[in-house]
Amino acid sequence: MFRLFAILLLLLTFSFFPKQVSAATSWAMETGENNGTSIFSILYDTNAISNTDVWTVGYNYPTGVSSAQPLIEHRGSTPSWSGSTEGNIGDDYGFLYSVSAAAANDVWAVGQRVSTEGGFPLIEHWDGSSWNVTPSTVSGLFNDVVAISSNDV
């Protein structure tokens, strides 16, 4: 009787709870855009608009520069990453902690810019052709951003 109950329980379990299927079969390590131009880089966040439009942000220490610089890398339709130190922050330190996209031409990245006057939020916006620093008058930093639409960030 116990065996019959166990078999029925297994059959009911498999019929009510569908098997979860993973789209990816394994993880793979990939190299970012460095080409010997940075001592090291750290990535904090990634946002995928599609499988051919992925952004990741963080910071790096470029060779010959004494301060951390914001780093944004992009993976488009080609199977490689392209990256650059973004933002015109001069000698200040810059860190990007979060990235979010409302659309392919509306991507936001936030973090912190640190100068001799203190720490300030660093806000950058991708308009489809270039990244631009958006001014902020508050102090501190932004740890996260969520872009719902072009009018709701």
Tab-separated table of C-alpha atoms in Angstrom:
chain	number	residue	atom	x	y	z
A	1	MET	CA	0.000	0.000	0.000
A	2	PHE	CA	2.843	2.410	0.874
A	3	ARG	CA	4.514	1.789	-2.525
A	4	LEU	CA	1.286	2.561	-4.348
A	5	PHE	CA	0.927	5.825	-2.381
A	6	ALA	CA	4.556	6.804	-3.162
A	7	ILE	CA	4.106	6.115	-6.890
A	8	LEU	CA	0.885	8.137	-7.008
A	9	LEU	CA	2.571	11.003	-5.159
A	10	LEU	CA	5.455	11.032	-7.670
A	11	LEU	CA	3.065	10.987	-10.632
A	12	LEU	CA	1.018	13.836	-9.194
A	13	THR	CA	4.137	15.853	-8.434
A	14	PHE	CA	5.458	15.583	-12.001
A	15	SER	CA	2.113	16.379	-13.560
A	16	PHE	CA	1.434	19.507	-11.460
A	17	PHE	CA	4.958	20.953	-11.387
A	18	PRO	CA	6.410	21.292	-14.896
A	19	LYS	CA	10.098	20.725	-15.417
A	20	GLN	CA	12.065	23.956	-15.584
A	21	VAL	CA	14.243	24.263	-18.655
A	22	SER	CA	17.306	26.472	-18.743
A	23	ALA	CA	18.007	28.480	-21.889
A	24	ALA	CA	21.769	28.367	-21.361
A	25	THR	CA	23.692	25.153	-21.003
A	26	SER	CA	26.768	26.615	-19.315
A	27	TRP	CA	28.588	29.771	-18.297
A	28	ALA	CA	31.648	30.964	-20.182
A	29	MET	CA	34.381	33.388	-19.121
A	30	GLU	CA	34.862	36.315	-21.496
A	31	THR	CA	37.471	39.025	-21.610
A	32	GLY	CA	36.505	42.660	-21.662
A	33	GLU	CA	38.095	45.508	-23.559
A	34	ASN	CA	41.455	46.189	-21.921
A	35	ASN	CA	44.258	45.784	-24.458
A	36	GLY	CA	46.824	46.557	-21.758
A	37	THR	CA	45.407	50.037	-21.150
A	38	SER	CA	44.277	49.373	-17.558
A	39	ILE	CA	45.996	48.129	-14.449
A	40	PHE	CA	42.689	46.480	-13.450
A	41	SER	CA	38.938	46.851	-13.894
A	42	ILE	CA	35.968	46.020	-11.652
A	43	LEU	CA	32.434	45.529	-12.962
A	44	TYR	CA	29.424	46.056	-10.677
A	45	ASP	CA	26.260	45.729	-12.768
A	46	THR	CA	24.961	44.415	-16.091
A	47	ASN	CA	21.774	45.124	-18.024
A	48	ALA	CA	20.683	43.190	-21.113
A	49	ILE	CA	18.234	44.870	-23.457
A	50	SER	CA	18.445	41.806	-25.708
A	51	ASN	CA	20.958	39.034	-26.374
A	52	THR	CA	22.734	41.398	-28.792
A	53	ASP	CA	22.588	44.570	-26.673
A	54	VAL	CA	24.208	44.230	-23.238
A	55	TRP	CA	25.740	46.966	-21.045
A	56	THR	CA	27.963	46.540	-17.992
A	57	VAL	CA	29.446	49.228	-15.714
A	58	GLY	CA	32.107	49.614	-13.056
A	59	TYR	CA	35.456	51.374	-12.895
A	60	ASN	CA	39.054	50.894	-13.898
A	61	TYR	CA	42.513	52.240	-13.192
A	62	PRO	CA	43.940	53.197	-16.582
A	63	THR	CA	47.692	52.872	-17.017
A	64	GLY	CA	49.380	56.202	-16.318
A	65	VAL	CA	46.359	57.715	-14.522
A	66	SER	CA	46.348	58.141	-10.746
A	67	SER	CA	42.575	57.918	-10.202
A	68	ALA	CA	39.805	55.402	-10.790
A	69	GLN	CA	37.734	56.175	-13.877
A	70	PRO	CA	34.147	55.144	-14.674
A	71	LEU	CA	33.986	52.180	-17.036
A	72	ILE	CA	31.179	51.227	-19.399
A	73	GLU	CA	31.381	48.168	-21.636
A	74	HIS	CA	28.936	47.187	-24.367
A	75	ARG	CA	28.320	43.947	-26.215
A	76	GLY	CA	26.421	44.410	-29.437
A	77	SER	CA	25.743	42.067	-32.316
A	78	THR	CA	29.405	41.081	-32.567
A	79	PRO	CA	30.596	38.465	-30.055
A	80	SER	CA	33.004	40.820	-28.300
A	81	TRP	CA	32.921	43.579	-25.708
A	82	SER	CA	33.848	47.179	-26.463
A	83	GLY	CA	34.562	49.480	-23.587
A	84	SER	CA	35.729	52.892	-22.672
A	85	THR	CA	36.288	55.162	-19.746
A	86	GLU	CA	33.323	57.486	-19.918
A	87	GLY	CA	32.450	60.882	-18.593
A	88	ASN	CA	34.378	64.101	-18.479
A	89	ILE	CA	35.292	64.102	-14.803
A	90	GLY	CA	38.864	65.396	-15.066
A	91	ASP	CA	41.146	64.392	-12.177
A	92	ASP	CA	38.229	63.224	-10.020
A	93	TYR	CA	37.716	59.591	-9.123
A	94	GLY	CA	34.679	57.985	-10.776
A	95	PHE	CA	32.776	54.795	-10.054
A	96	LEU	CA	29.643	53.428	-11.741
A	97	TYR	CA	27.561	51.006	-9.673
A	98	SER	CA	24.374	50.441	-11.683
A	99	VAL	CA	23.076	50.493	-15.266
A	100	SER	CA	19.516	50.282	-16.607
A	101	ALA	CA	17.994	50.681	-20.061
A	102	ALA	CA	14.547	51.882	-21.049
A	103	ALA	CA	15.458	51.331	-24.721
A	104	ALA	CA	18.528	50.782	-26.898
A	105	ASN	CA	18.959	54.565	-27.184
A	106	ASP	CA	18.027	55.384	-23.577
A	107	VAL	CA	20.494	53.836	-21.114
A	108	TRP	CA	21.351	55.271	-17.682
A	109	ALA	CA	24.374	54.550	-15.466
A	110	VAL	CA	24.866	55.913	-11.945
A	111	GLY	CA	27.562	55.915	-9.293
A	112	GLN	CA	29.836	58.418	-7.595
A	113	ARG	CA	32.341	61.095	-8.519
A	114	VAL	CA	34.830	61.963	-5.772
A	115	SER	CA	36.775	65.226	-5.820
A	116	THR	CA	38.583	67.382	-3.268
A	117	GLU	CA	35.180	68.959	-2.483
A	118	GLY	CA	33.645	65.589	-1.538
A	119	GLY	CA	31.534	62.876	-3.133
A	120	PHE	CA	28.789	63.589	-5.628
A	121	PRO	CA	26.459	61.394	-7.656
A	122	LEU	CA	27.725	60.499	-11.110
A	123	ILE	CA	24.895	60.177	-13.623
A	124	GLU	CA	25.559	59.231	-17.231
A	125	HIS	CA	23.099	58.840	-20.119
A	126	TRP	CA	23.453	56.999	-23.461
A	127	ASP	CA	21.320	58.617	-26.168
A	128	GLY	CA	22.069	56.049	-28.858
A	129	SER	CA	25.295	57.657	-30.061
A	130	SER	CA	27.273	58.908	-27.045
A	131	TRP	CA	27.447	58.956	-23.246
A	132	ASN	CA	26.906	62.292	-21.507
A	133	VAL	CA	27.334	63.262	-17.865
A	134	THR	CA	24.107	64.624	-16.369
A	135	PRO	CA	24.760	67.269	-13.686
A	136	SER	CA	23.650	66.680	-10.099
A	137	THR	CA	23.614	69.195	-7.265
A	138	VAL	CA	23.151	66.746	-4.371
A	139	SER	CA	26.023	65.143	-2.456
A	140	GLY	CA	26.656	61.444	-1.896
A	141	LEU	CA	26.255	58.670	-4.415
A	142	PHE	CA	23.679	56.668	-6.302
A	143	ASN	CA	23.852	52.889	-5.856
A	144	ASP	CA	21.051	51.883	-8.193
A	145	VAL	CA	19.027	53.068	-11.177
A	146	VAL	CA	15.904	51.661	-12.835
A	147	ALA	CA	14.837	53.007	-16.224
A	148	ILE	CA	11.160	52.204	-16.834
A	149	SER	CA	10.676	54.561	-19.770
A	150	SER	CA	12.299	57.709	-21.150
A	151	ASN	CA	10.153	59.785	-18.761
A	152	ASP	CA	10.471	57.486	-15.729
A	153	VAL	CA	14.037	56.925	-14.476
